[in-house]
């Protein structure tokens, strides 16, 4: 394993590699176990989680439930529920810590339970039609289920739909959204239903609690149980929802609603005064307060996420972190309700922070690494954390002491020599300090040089942070013999809201200047980088930047890899689905209202300068940046007789997620880079 050392450059240095060490490959990464969704019993005795194992033959994954006894020093993880050919997910403890509730897709999706000490699982629900997820009330007598049903469905009972056998299969729409990320709209909405829960189970179809609201709760496509919260007495459900209508593709305005769990009254909008996003409602253990995050600016999906707290008795609301220039990414209360535990990006790290519930004072609790989940317990904070050189494992932070609880992939990564990662900074655009990192292949000879893989992140409000990735993994590129360089250009997150905002109306300006200066700084600082032998690669906004580099920096790179990038801003403005994103980024107007704002940074206008060999990758199921953008870029390359190759994944989405496709992706990308840098595959 790697140990983080503090130096002037803040380097991630590997310990001496074991005899016979080898480089990391994508074959290793696709077979790793993936842990997520941790929960801990209230007394801190048991940790449970879901764990995904790759099923390469099925080109997917299989989920089981695992447990760990936190009271026994040196205890090893054990499987709790692992039925063959069935996924068990989303474990949740009962209030007394003796029972684990979970979701199973055995037959129709259902909620099950099992004693945490082991035993025969019991099915609790029997409704038909599937579900998205669930939450058990703190009182243990109610079960909240969210599921896709027709708007206004009174219960979970699926609607009877009669189809004319002579009808065609065409989709018809009268308003947007017609499709979203990777799915066509089918007329269903994610809605919340409540069922009674007894020792015998949770029978029936429950009752709807959203009244006449039409929208998705949790939100689509990424929302889950974190967007729904029970009151401590089990009588009220708090949830986030964006009301649907003709403005839905233009709005990020999720609001927090409160509804009686028995459906006896319509929901009340608690955040109607804010036209930006409100999300992650989280009730304190003592039942007195509700926390959530608020974005202020309508139409901006990457505004600062300020931690808010509402006194549920008086209705008084406080902006707890208004003076803290960071965005809250997750929310959890301490067991005594005196502090709110959050995660927030900071300079390429995603640490845990504690926010005093009264004063708003913020204290950093972890330093390096990216925390992906936190569960406050009586014993301390149990959390999942990863880094550029390590996938997620679980840790316990008690006081100032951190103890590692699991080493889930120790056997699978035995003998793998991870690369060395070093952070650096330089004066970028506007003379602002800009950060990046360089990833050095393990075992590199002292005088050796390696070609450069210059990776540009997406978002654009994102970060090349200290985190593990199953898609664009810097350690895999280093394992293939490249020195990877990544720069957090203007627009990146974790440096304050002003730095993130700087990319608006500036897509091809300061970010490109940062990238140019950052690559120069890296190749000057790290003598093992062969700066004259470099390829650039990026996806989403990073893919846009690849097309922009083709026309604005055409003589710098031996090759380019462009994945799901914008090629023509005019077509993008009319083809994409979340219109708020594209319009905000270009000044807040439509293309027809202000075409100059879109054309200023439009790659299609500079095709005559293109000359760098480019690999184009896209997916037919990507509705964020439709695959026609990739085809158009490939057509431009071909018509100009520029060496080029097009890869189109059938179905798919904005990302490559299946293990076989991931291996194919890396084979194509590394093969393309090797062709132009002369680097032979390893």
mmCIF file of C-alpha atoms in Angstrom, residues 253-636:
data_model
loop_
_atom_site.group_PDB
_atom_site.id
_atom_site.type_symbol
_atom_site.label_atom_id
_atom_site.label_comp_id
_atom_site.label_asym_id
_atom_site.label_seq_id
_atom_site.Cartn_x
_atom_site.Cartn_y
_atom_site.Cartn_z
ATOM 1 C CA UNK A 253 -34.948 23.953 -8.645
ATOM 2 C CA UNK A 254 -35.359 20.949 -6.393
ATOM 3 C CA UNK A 255 -37.236 21.861 -3.229
ATOM 4 C CA UNK A 256 -37.532 20.161 0.162
ATOM 5 C CA UNK A 257 -41.060 19.012 0.973
ATOM 6 C CA UNK A 258 -42.575 17.658 4.180
ATOM 7 C CA UNK A 259 -45.479 15.222 3.983
ATOM 8 C CA UNK A 260 -47.371 13.204 6.603
ATOM 9 C CA UNK A 261 -46.434 9.547 6.329
ATOM 10 C CA UNK A 262 -50.058 8.461 6.243
ATOM 11 C CA UNK A 263 -50.863 10.598 3.192
ATOM 12 C CA UNK A 264 -53.546 12.479 5.123
ATOM 13 C CA UNK A 265 -52.495 15.920 3.898
ATOM 14 C CA UNK A 266 -50.658 17.311 0.861
ATOM 15 C CA UNK A 267 -46.904 17.996 1.092
ATOM 16 C CA UNK A 268 -45.670 21.392 2.258
ATOM 17 C CA UNK A 269 -42.825 23.098 0.376
ATOM 18 C CA UNK A 270 -40.251 24.178 2.979
ATOM 19 C CA UNK A 271 -37.864 25.910 0.561
ATOM 20 C CA UNK A 272 -40.197 27.584 -1.921
ATOM 21 C CA UNK A 273 -38.454 30.935 -1.425
ATOM 22 C CA UNK A 274 -35.237 29.606 -3.010
ATOM 23 C CA UNK A 275 -35.294 29.137 -6.791
ATOM 24 C CA UNK A 276 -31.943 27.340 -6.807
ATOM 25 C CA UNK A 277 -31.454 23.732 -5.758
ATOM 26 C CA UNK A 278 -32.259 22.394 -2.275
ATOM 27 C CA UNK A 279 -31.327 18.767 -1.622
ATOM 28 C CA UNK A 280 -30.118 16.074 0.797
ATOM 29 C CA UNK A 281 -32.725 16.580 3.557
ATOM 30 C CA UNK A 282 -31.358 14.971 6.734
ATOM 31 C CA UNK A 283 -33.131 14.938 10.102
ATOM 32 C CA UNK A 284 -31.074 15.081 13.305
ATOM 33 C CA UNK A 285 -31.184 12.033 15.631
ATOM 34 C CA UNK A 286 -32.968 14.073 18.323
ATOM 35 C CA UNK A 287 -35.650 14.981 15.793
ATOM 36 C CA UNK A 288 -35.316 18.724 16.372
ATOM 37 C CA UNK A 289 -33.518 19.866 13.210
ATOM 38 C CA UNK A 290 -33.486 19.343 9.460
ATOM 39 C CA UNK A 291 -30.272 19.887 7.488
ATOM 40 C CA UNK A 292 -29.874 20.159 3.715
ATOM 41 C CA UNK A 293 -27.749 21.994 1.170
ATOM 42 C CA UNK A 294 -28.853 25.023 -0.803
ATOM 43 C CA UNK A 295 -27.690 26.454 -4.119
ATOM 44 C CA UNK A 296 -28.823 30.037 -4.625
ATOM 45 C CA UNK A 297 -28.549 30.675 -8.361
ATOM 46 C CA UNK A 298 -31.386 29.312 -10.534
ATOM 47 C CA UNK A 299 -30.260 27.327 -13.553
ATOM 48 C CA UNK A 300 -26.746 26.603 -12.240
ATOM 49 C CA UNK A 301 -26.083 22.982 -11.348
ATOM 50 C CA UNK A 302 -22.613 23.618 -9.896
ATOM 51 C CA UNK A 303 -23.314 26.546 -7.576
ATOM 52 C CA UNK A 304 -21.913 26.492 -4.039
ATOM 53 C CA UNK A 305 -23.778 24.028 -1.812
ATOM 54 C CA UNK A 306 -24.309 25.796 1.507
ATOM 55 C CA UNK A 307 -25.299 23.757 4.563
ATOM 56 C CA UNK A 308 -28.694 24.876 5.884
ATOM 57 C CA UNK A 309 -30.431 23.962 9.157
ATOM 58 C CA UNK A 310 -34.111 24.362 10.018
ATOM 59 C CA UNK A 311 -35.454 24.247 13.553
ATOM 60 C CA UNK A 312 -38.446 21.987 13.072
ATOM 61 C CA UNK A 313 -40.379 23.459 16.000
ATOM 62 C CA UNK A 314 -40.044 27.153 15.156
ATOM 63 C CA UNK A 315 -39.320 26.996 11.431
ATOM 64 C CA UNK A 316 -36.228 29.179 11.861
ATOM 65 C CA UNK A 317 -33.645 28.594 9.113
ATOM 66 C CA UNK A 318 -29.903 29.279 9.308
ATOM 67 C CA UNK A 319 -27.257 29.164 6.576
ATOM 68 C CA UNK A 320 -24.644 27.349 8.639
ATOM 69 C CA UNK A 321 -21.689 27.443 6.203
ATOM 70 C CA UNK A 322 -22.414 30.702 4.356
ATOM 71 C CA UNK A 323 -18.916 32.004 5.143
ATOM 72 C CA UNK A 324 -17.143 28.751 4.133
ATOM 73 C CA UNK A 325 -16.150 28.774 0.463
ATOM 74 C CA UNK A 326 -16.609 25.064 -0.127
ATOM 75 C CA UNK A 327 -19.524 22.924 -1.320
ATOM 76 C CA UNK A 328 -21.089 20.350 0.977
ATOM 77 C CA UNK A 329 -21.230 17.001 -0.821
ATOM 78 C CA UNK A 330 -22.843 14.735 1.773
ATOM 79 C CA UNK A 331 -24.616 15.267 5.103
ATOM 80 C CA UNK A 332 -24.831 13.133 8.281
ATOM 81 C CA UNK A 333 -25.536 14.118 11.884
ATOM 82 C CA UNK A 334 -23.407 13.072 14.847
ATOM 83 C CA UNK A 335 -25.291 10.745 17.241
ATOM 84 C CA UNK A 336 -25.663 13.544 19.818
ATOM 85 C CA UNK A 337 -27.042 15.997 17.179
ATOM 86 C CA UNK A 338 -24.381 18.555 18.120
ATOM 87 C CA UNK A 339 -22.402 18.369 14.873
ATOM 88 C CA UNK A 340 -23.080 17.769 11.202
ATOM 89 C CA UNK A 341 -20.560 15.567 9.430
ATOM 90 C CA UNK A 342 -20.031 16.510 5.785
ATOM 91 C CA UNK A 343 -17.678 15.848 2.921
ATOM 92 C CA UNK A 344 -16.415 18.671 0.711
ATOM 93 C CA UNK A 345 -13.743 18.847 -1.973
ATOM 94 C CA UNK A 346 -10.580 20.744 -1.164
ATOM 95 C CA UNK A 347 -7.541 21.009 -3.455
ATOM 96 C CA UNK A 348 -7.766 17.563 -5.080
ATOM 97 C CA UNK A 349 -8.896 15.820 -1.894
ATOM 98 C CA UNK A 350 -12.358 14.911 -0.567
ATOM 99 C CA UNK A 351 -11.990 14.963 3.232
ATOM 100 C CA UNK A 352 -14.468 14.713 6.105
ATOM 101 C CA UNK A 353 -15.386 17.896 7.956
ATOM 102 C CA UNK A 354 -17.310 18.483 11.168
ATOM 103 C CA UNK A 355 -19.635 21.495 11.302
ATOM 104 C CA UNK A 356 -20.753 22.681 14.728
ATOM 105 C CA UNK A 357 -24.553 22.714 14.606
ATOM 106 C CA UNK A 358 -24.782 25.956 16.593
ATOM 107 C CA UNK A 359 -21.842 28.108 15.569
ATOM 108 C CA UNK A 360 -21.167 26.727 12.085
ATOM 109 C CA UNK A 361 -17.470 26.315 12.906
ATOM 110 C CA UNK A 362 -15.860 23.929 10.412
ATOM 111 C CA UNK A 363 -13.149 21.456 11.438
ATOM 112 C CA UNK A 364 -11.276 19.213 9.021
ATOM 113 C CA UNK A 365 -11.132 15.598 10.224
ATOM 114 C CA UNK A 366 -9.241 13.765 7.454
ATOM 115 C CA UNK A 367 -6.448 14.910 5.189
ATOM 116 C CA UNK A 368 -5.565 12.928 2.057
ATOM 117 C CA UNK A 369 -7.811 10.650 0.044
ATOM 118 C CA UNK A 370 -11.383 10.827 -1.230
ATOM 119 C CA UNK A 371 -14.094 9.869 1.243
ATOM 120 C CA UNK A 372 -17.064 8.314 -0.541
ATOM 121 C CA UNK A 373 -19.354 7.500 2.419
ATOM 122 C CA UNK A 374 -19.534 8.415 6.125
ATOM 123 C CA UNK A 375 -21.557 6.834 8.944
ATOM 124 C CA UNK A 376 -21.325 8.544 12.363
ATOM 125 C CA UNK A 377 -21.528 5.980 15.174
ATOM 126 C CA UNK A 378 -21.158 5.685 18.930
ATOM 127 C CA UNK A 379 -17.594 4.455 18.343
ATOM 128 C CA UNK A 380 -16.597 7.217 15.919
ATOM 129 C CA UNK A 381 -16.883 7.786 12.185
ATOM 130 C CA UNK A 382 -16.930 4.744 9.926
ATOM 131 C CA UNK A 383 -16.121 5.794 6.387
ATOM 132 C CA UNK A 384 -15.157 4.504 2.954
ATOM 133 C CA UNK A 385 -12.132 6.099 1.335
ATOM 134 C CA UNK A 386 -10.102 5.688 -1.847
ATOM 135 C CA UNK A 387 -7.185 7.379 -3.576
ATOM 136 C CA UNK A 388 -5.418 7.454 -6.920
ATOM 137 C CA UNK A 389 -3.575 4.278 -5.964
ATOM 138 C CA UNK A 390 -6.187 2.411 -3.915
ATOM 139 C CA UNK A 391 -9.872 1.517 -4.338
ATOM 140 C CA UNK A 392 -12.376 1.975 -1.519
ATOM 141 C CA UNK A 393 -11.911 0.351 1.874
ATOM 142 C CA UNK A 394 -13.477 1.057 5.261
ATOM 143 C CA UNK A 395 -11.867 2.980 8.122
ATOM 144 C CA UNK A 396 -12.798 4.051 11.654
ATOM 145 C CA UNK A 397 -11.940 7.524 12.916
ATOM 146 C CA UNK A 398 -12.175 7.704 16.710
ATOM 147 C CA UNK A 399 -10.886 10.913 18.226
ATOM 148 C CA UNK A 400 -7.732 11.635 16.250
ATOM 149 C CA UNK A 401 -6.921 7.990 15.545
ATOM 150 C CA UNK A 402 -7.800 6.326 12.244
ATOM 151 C CA UNK A 403 -7.895 2.529 12.033
ATOM 152 C CA UNK A 404 -8.201 0.615 8.799
ATOM 153 C CA UNK A 405 -11.049 -1.895 8.994
ATOM 154 C CA UNK A 406 -10.836 -3.746 5.664
ATOM 155 C CA UNK A 407 -8.419 -4.627 2.883
ATOM 156 C CA UNK A 408 -10.996 -5.958 0.474
ATOM 157 C CA UNK A 409 -8.729 -6.198 -2.585
ATOM 158 C CA UNK A 410 -5.471 -7.193 -0.893
ATOM 159 C CA UNK A 411 -5.277 -10.568 -2.639
ATOM 160 C CA UNK A 412 -6.314 -9.222 -6.034
ATOM 161 C CA UNK A 413 -3.695 -6.465 -5.891
ATOM 162 C CA UNK A 414 -0.934 -8.585 -4.366
ATOM 163 C CA UNK A 415 2.245 -8.106 -6.376
ATOM 164 C CA UNK A 416 0.996 -4.969 -8.152
ATOM 165 C CA UNK A 417 3.440 -2.074 -7.920
ATOM 166 C CA UNK A 418 1.394 1.115 -7.823
ATOM 167 C CA UNK A 419 2.711 4.335 -9.390
ATOM 168 C CA UNK A 420 4.035 7.397 -7.629
ATOM 169 C CA UNK A 421 1.807 10.494 -7.618
ATOM 170 C CA UNK A 422 3.158 13.982 -7.015
ATOM 171 C CA UNK A 423 1.150 17.158 -6.788
ATOM 172 C CA UNK A 424 2.451 20.435 -8.220
ATOM 173 C CA UNK A 425 1.222 24.003 -8.664
ATOM 174 C CA UNK A 426 1.953 26.868 -11.045
ATOM 175 C CA UNK A 427 0.738 30.355 -11.983
ATOM 176 C CA UNK A 428 -2.103 29.845 -14.446
ATOM 177 C CA UNK A 429 -4.540 32.145 -16.184
ATOM 178 C CA UNK A 430 -5.268 35.424 -14.402
ATOM 179 C CA UNK A 431 -2.060 34.646 -12.447
ATOM 180 C CA UNK A 432 -4.109 32.364 -10.184
ATOM 181 C CA UNK A 433 -2.518 29.353 -8.501
ATOM 182 C CA UNK A 434 -3.500 26.211 -10.381
ATOM 183 C CA UNK A 435 -2.871 22.669 -9.150
ATOM 184 C CA UNK A 436 -2.173 19.418 -10.936
ATOM 185 C CA UNK A 437 -0.515 16.078 -10.416
ATOM 186 C CA UNK A 438 1.869 13.792 -12.276
ATOM 187 C CA UNK A 439 1.682 10.007 -12.102
ATOM 188 C CA UNK A 440 5.022 8.236 -12.535
ATOM 189 C CA UNK A 441 5.171 4.566 -13.571
ATOM 190 C CA UNK A 442 6.470 2.303 -10.833
ATOM 191 C CA UNK A 443 10.000 0.998 -11.113
ATOM 192 C CA UNK A 444 11.102 3.592 -13.665
ATOM 193 C CA UNK A 445 14.849 3.730 -14.144
ATOM 194 C CA UNK A 446 16.572 6.894 -12.918
ATOM 195 C CA UNK A 447 17.431 8.241 -16.379
ATOM 196 C CA UNK A 448 14.400 6.880 -18.216
ATOM 197 C CA UNK A 449 11.774 9.030 -19.910
ATOM 198 C CA UNK A 450 8.210 8.074 -20.700
ATOM 199 C CA UNK A 451 5.637 9.538 -23.107
ATOM 200 C CA UNK A 452 2.981 11.807 -21.619
ATOM 201 C CA UNK A 453 -0.718 11.071 -21.273
ATOM 202 C CA UNK A 454 -2.237 14.522 -20.736
ATOM 203 C CA UNK A 455 -5.681 13.904 -19.234
ATOM 204 C CA UNK A 456 -8.378 16.604 -19.066
ATOM 205 C CA UNK A 457 -11.299 16.061 -16.684
ATOM 206 C CA UNK A 458 -14.982 16.525 -17.456
ATOM 207 C CA UNK A 459 -17.683 18.478 -15.726
ATOM 208 C CA UNK A 460 -16.489 21.067 -16.501
ATOM 209 C CA UNK A 461 -17.015 21.780 -12.785
ATOM 210 C CA UNK A 462 -15.098 18.695 -11.673
ATOM 211 C CA UNK A 463 -11.633 17.807 -10.465
ATOM 212 C CA UNK A 464 -8.726 15.515 -11.209
ATOM 213 C CA UNK A 465 -8.633 14.649 -7.545
ATOM 214 C CA UNK A 466 -6.965 12.024 -5.405
ATOM 215 C CA UNK A 467 -9.535 9.324 -6.097
ATOM 216 C CA UNK A 468 -9.809 5.880 -7.617
ATOM 217 C CA UNK A 469 -11.657 5.500 -10.913
ATOM 218 C CA UNK A 470 -13.097 2.486 -12.684
ATOM 219 C CA UNK A 471 -13.335 4.447 -15.938
ATOM 220 C CA UNK A 472 -10.434 6.857 -16.418
ATOM 221 C CA UNK A 473 -7.832 5.401 -14.075
ATOM 222 C CA UNK A 474 -4.489 7.265 -14.004
ATOM 223 C CA UNK A 475 -2.730 4.264 -12.431
ATOM 224 C CA UNK A 476 -3.656 2.116 -15.447
ATOM 225 C CA UNK A 477 -2.075 4.612 -17.838
ATOM 226 C CA UNK A 478 1.042 4.635 -15.656
ATOM 227 C CA UNK A 479 0.980 0.849 -15.633
ATOM 228 C CA UNK A 480 1.011 0.932 -19.438
ATOM 229 C CA UNK A 481 4.190 3.005 -19.362
ATOM 230 C CA UNK A 482 2.884 6.575 -19.622
ATOM 231 C CA UNK A 483 3.519 9.523 -17.367
ATOM 232 C CA UNK A 484 0.054 10.890 -16.735
ATOM 233 C CA UNK A 485 -0.395 14.601 -16.123
ATOM 234 C CA UNK A 486 -3.684 16.175 -14.994
ATOM 235 C CA UNK A 487 -4.393 19.851 -14.320
ATOM 236 C CA UNK A 488 -7.298 21.368 -12.383
ATOM 237 C CA UNK A 489 -7.928 24.289 -14.743
ATOM 238 C CA UNK A 490 -10.255 27.236 -14.052
ATOM 239 C CA UNK A 491 -13.704 25.734 -13.616
ATOM 240 C CA UNK A 492 -12.484 22.948 -11.355
ATOM 241 C CA UNK A 493 -14.032 22.304 -7.950
ATOM 242 C CA UNK A 494 -12.388 22.343 -4.531
ATOM 243 C CA UNK A 495 -10.791 25.789 -4.809
ATOM 244 C CA UNK A 496 -13.700 28.070 -3.962
ATOM 245 C CA UNK A 497 -16.791 29.033 -5.928
ATOM 246 C CA UNK A 498 -15.114 31.871 -7.792
ATOM 247 C CA UNK A 499 -12.594 29.496 -9.347
ATOM 248 C CA UNK A 500 -15.401 27.151 -10.443
ATOM 249 C CA UNK A 501 -17.458 30.018 -11.866
ATOM 250 C CA UNK A 502 -14.537 31.290 -13.952
ATOM 251 C CA UNK A 503 -15.247 28.873 -16.798
ATOM 252 C CA UNK A 504 -18.681 30.308 -17.610
ATOM 253 C CA UNK A 505 -18.576 32.011 -21.036
ATOM 254 C CA UNK A 506 -14.914 31.010 -21.025
ATOM 255 C CA UNK A 507 -14.821 27.358 -22.126
ATOM 256 C CA UNK A 508 -11.920 27.717 -24.509
ATOM 257 C CA UNK A 509 -10.169 30.621 -22.784
ATOM 258 C CA UNK A 510 -8.637 30.367 -19.317
ATOM 259 C CA UNK A 511 -8.951 26.563 -19.165
ATOM 260 C CA UNK A 512 -6.836 26.177 -22.300
ATOM 261 C CA UNK A 513 -4.297 28.671 -20.951
ATOM 262 C CA UNK A 514 -4.106 26.672 -17.714
ATOM 263 C CA UNK A 515 -3.607 23.439 -19.625
ATOM 264 C CA UNK A 516 -0.846 24.920 -21.742
ATOM 265 C CA UNK A 517 0.976 26.385 -18.758
ATOM 266 C CA UNK A 518 0.350 23.287 -16.668
ATOM 267 C CA UNK A 519 1.843 20.893 -19.213
ATOM 268 C CA UNK A 520 4.870 23.182 -19.567
ATOM 269 C CA UNK A 521 5.274 23.295 -15.781
ATOM 270 C CA UNK A 522 4.996 19.529 -15.447
ATOM 271 C CA UNK A 523 7.456 18.685 -18.218
ATOM 272 C CA UNK A 524 9.934 21.173 -16.765
ATOM 273 C CA UNK A 525 9.598 19.892 -13.212
ATOM 274 C CA UNK A 526 9.497 16.157 -13.886
ATOM 275 C CA UNK A 527 12.498 15.174 -15.965
ATOM 276 C CA UNK A 528 11.155 11.643 -16.466
ATOM 277 C CA UNK A 529 8.398 13.040 -18.710
ATOM 278 C CA UNK A 530 9.184 13.085 -22.429
ATOM 279 C CA UNK A 531 7.438 16.357 -23.195
ATOM 280 C CA UNK A 532 8.007 16.017 -26.945
ATOM 281 C CA UNK A 533 6.108 12.741 -27.053
ATOM 282 C CA UNK A 534 2.644 13.421 -25.674
ATOM 283 C CA UNK A 535 -0.977 12.534 -26.334
ATOM 284 C CA UNK A 536 -3.979 14.424 -24.944
ATOM 285 C CA UNK A 537 -7.184 12.717 -23.865
ATOM 286 C CA UNK A 538 -10.462 13.677 -22.259
ATOM 287 C CA UNK A 539 -14.183 12.950 -21.968
ATOM 288 C CA UNK A 540 -17.317 15.112 -21.738
ATOM 289 C CA UNK A 541 -15.976 18.647 -21.208
ATOM 290 C CA UNK A 542 -12.544 17.041 -21.543
ATOM 291 C CA UNK A 543 -13.723 15.687 -24.902
ATOM 292 C CA UNK A 544 -14.834 19.172 -25.888
ATOM 293 C CA UNK A 545 -11.350 20.398 -24.982
ATOM 294 C CA UNK A 546 -9.820 17.751 -27.244
ATOM 295 C CA UNK A 547 -11.790 19.174 -30.182
ATOM 296 C CA UNK A 548 -10.858 22.702 -29.112
ATOM 297 C CA UNK A 549 -7.175 21.750 -28.873
ATOM 298 C CA UNK A 550 -7.368 20.352 -32.413
ATOM 299 C CA UNK A 551 -8.031 23.864 -33.694
ATOM 300 C CA UNK A 552 -6.211 26.008 -31.114
ATOM 301 C CA UNK A 553 -3.114 23.952 -30.167
ATOM 302 C CA UNK A 554 -2.703 21.767 -33.250
ATOM 303 C CA UNK A 555 1.062 21.218 -33.163
ATOM 304 C CA UNK A 556 1.524 20.087 -29.554
ATOM 305 C CA UNK A 557 0.406 16.445 -29.415
ATOM 306 C CA UNK A 558 1.234 13.276 -31.277
ATOM 307 C CA UNK A 559 -2.376 12.139 -30.898
ATOM 308 C CA UNK A 560 -5.700 12.921 -29.268
ATOM 309 C CA UNK A 561 -8.356 10.726 -27.650
ATOM 310 C CA UNK A 562 -11.795 12.376 -27.602
ATOM 311 C CA UNK A 563 -14.662 10.709 -25.728
ATOM 312 C CA UNK A 564 -18.226 12.122 -25.734
ATOM 313 C CA UNK A 565 -17.038 15.632 -26.482
ATOM 314 C CA UNK A 566 -18.922 18.622 -27.907
ATOM 315 C CA UNK A 567 -17.967 19.212 -31.536
ATOM 316 C CA UNK A 568 -20.645 21.695 -32.633
ATOM 317 C CA UNK A 569 -22.049 24.021 -29.970
ATOM 318 C CA UNK A 570 -25.039 24.918 -32.140
ATOM 319 C CA UNK A 571 -26.166 21.321 -32.537
ATOM 320 C CA UNK A 572 -25.427 20.618 -28.866
ATOM 321 C CA UNK A 573 -27.712 23.473 -27.811
ATOM 322 C CA UNK A 574 -30.642 21.795 -29.570
ATOM 323 C CA UNK A 575 -29.776 18.108 -29.046
ATOM 324 C CA UNK A 576 -28.879 17.873 -25.378
ATOM 325 C CA UNK A 577 -31.524 17.253 -22.709
ATOM 326 C CA UNK A 578 -30.599 19.231 -19.572
ATOM 327 C CA UNK A 579 -30.856 22.602 -21.263
ATOM 328 C CA UNK A 580 -30.054 24.455 -18.047
ATOM 329 C CA UNK A 581 -26.471 23.210 -18.256
ATOM 330 C CA UNK A 582 -25.659 24.295 -21.800
ATOM 331 C CA UNK A 583 -27.473 27.612 -21.548
ATOM 332 C CA UNK A 584 -25.956 28.547 -18.183
ATOM 333 C CA UNK A 585 -22.440 27.771 -19.396
ATOM 334 C CA UNK A 586 -22.898 30.136 -22.354
ATOM 335 C CA UNK A 587 -24.381 33.048 -20.446
ATOM 336 C CA UNK A 588 -27.925 31.978 -19.616
ATOM 337 C CA UNK A 589 -29.637 32.481 -22.971
ATOM 338 C CA UNK A 590 -30.731 30.148 -25.746
ATOM 339 C CA UNK A 591 -28.683 29.722 -28.882
ATOM 340 C CA UNK A 592 -31.153 31.723 -30.970
ATOM 341 C CA UNK A 593 -31.110 34.574 -28.433
ATOM 342 C CA UNK A 594 -27.305 34.829 -28.265
ATOM 343 C CA UNK A 595 -25.614 32.701 -30.929
ATOM 344 C CA UNK A 596 -22.331 34.597 -30.537
ATOM 345 C CA UNK A 597 -21.883 33.252 -26.993
ATOM 346 C CA UNK A 598 -22.055 29.678 -28.268
ATOM 347 C CA UNK A 599 -19.993 30.277 -31.402
ATOM 348 C CA UNK A 600 -17.141 32.015 -29.561
ATOM 349 C CA UNK A 601 -15.796 28.712 -28.276
ATOM 350 C CA UNK A 602 -17.234 26.385 -30.923
ATOM 351 C CA UNK A 603 -14.740 23.760 -32.182
ATOM 352 C CA UNK A 604 -16.580 23.310 -35.497
ATOM 353 C CA UNK A 605 -15.492 26.802 -36.540
ATOM 354 C CA UNK A 606 -11.804 25.832 -36.507
ATOM 355 C CA UNK A 607 -11.782 22.513 -38.358
ATOM 356 C CA UNK A 608 -9.534 23.969 -41.049
ATOM 357 C CA UNK A 609 -6.711 24.043 -38.477
ATOM 358 C CA UNK A 610 -7.157 20.419 -37.411
ATOM 359 C CA UNK A 611 -4.208 18.127 -38.059
ATOM 360 C CA UNK A 612 -3.628 15.894 -34.996
ATOM 361 C CA UNK A 613 -4.561 12.182 -35.309
ATOM 362 C CA UNK A 614 -7.703 11.598 -33.223
ATOM 363 C CA UNK A 615 -9.504 8.612 -31.764
ATOM 364 C CA UNK A 616 -13.231 9.380 -31.336
ATOM 365 C CA UNK A 617 -15.335 7.393 -28.843
ATOM 366 C CA UNK A 618 -19.067 7.708 -28.246
ATOM 367 C CA UNK A 619 -22.113 5.714 -27.125
ATOM 368 C CA UNK A 620 -25.484 5.460 -28.824
ATOM 369 C CA UNK A 621 -27.241 5.759 -25.462
ATOM 370 C CA UNK A 622 -25.570 9.026 -24.472
ATOM 371 C CA UNK A 623 -28.233 11.734 -24.500
ATOM 372 C CA UNK A 624 -26.164 14.264 -22.562
ATOM 373 C CA UNK A 625 -23.760 14.749 -25.475
ATOM 374 C CA UNK A 626 -25.450 12.768 -28.265
ATOM 375 C CA UNK A 627 -23.391 10.365 -30.324
ATOM 376 C CA UNK A 628 -24.001 12.500 -33.425
ATOM 377 C CA UNK A 629 -21.409 14.912 -32.009
ATOM 378 C CA UNK A 630 -18.824 12.137 -32.180
ATOM 379 C CA UNK A 631 -19.848 11.122 -35.678
ATOM 380 C CA UNK A 632 -19.587 14.752 -36.809
ATOM 381 C CA UNK A 633 -16.066 15.072 -35.386
ATOM 382 C CA UNK A 634 -15.044 11.836 -37.091
ATOM 383 C CA UNK A 635 -16.495 13.083 -40.385
ATOM 384 C CA UNK A 636 -14.473 16.296 -40.099
#
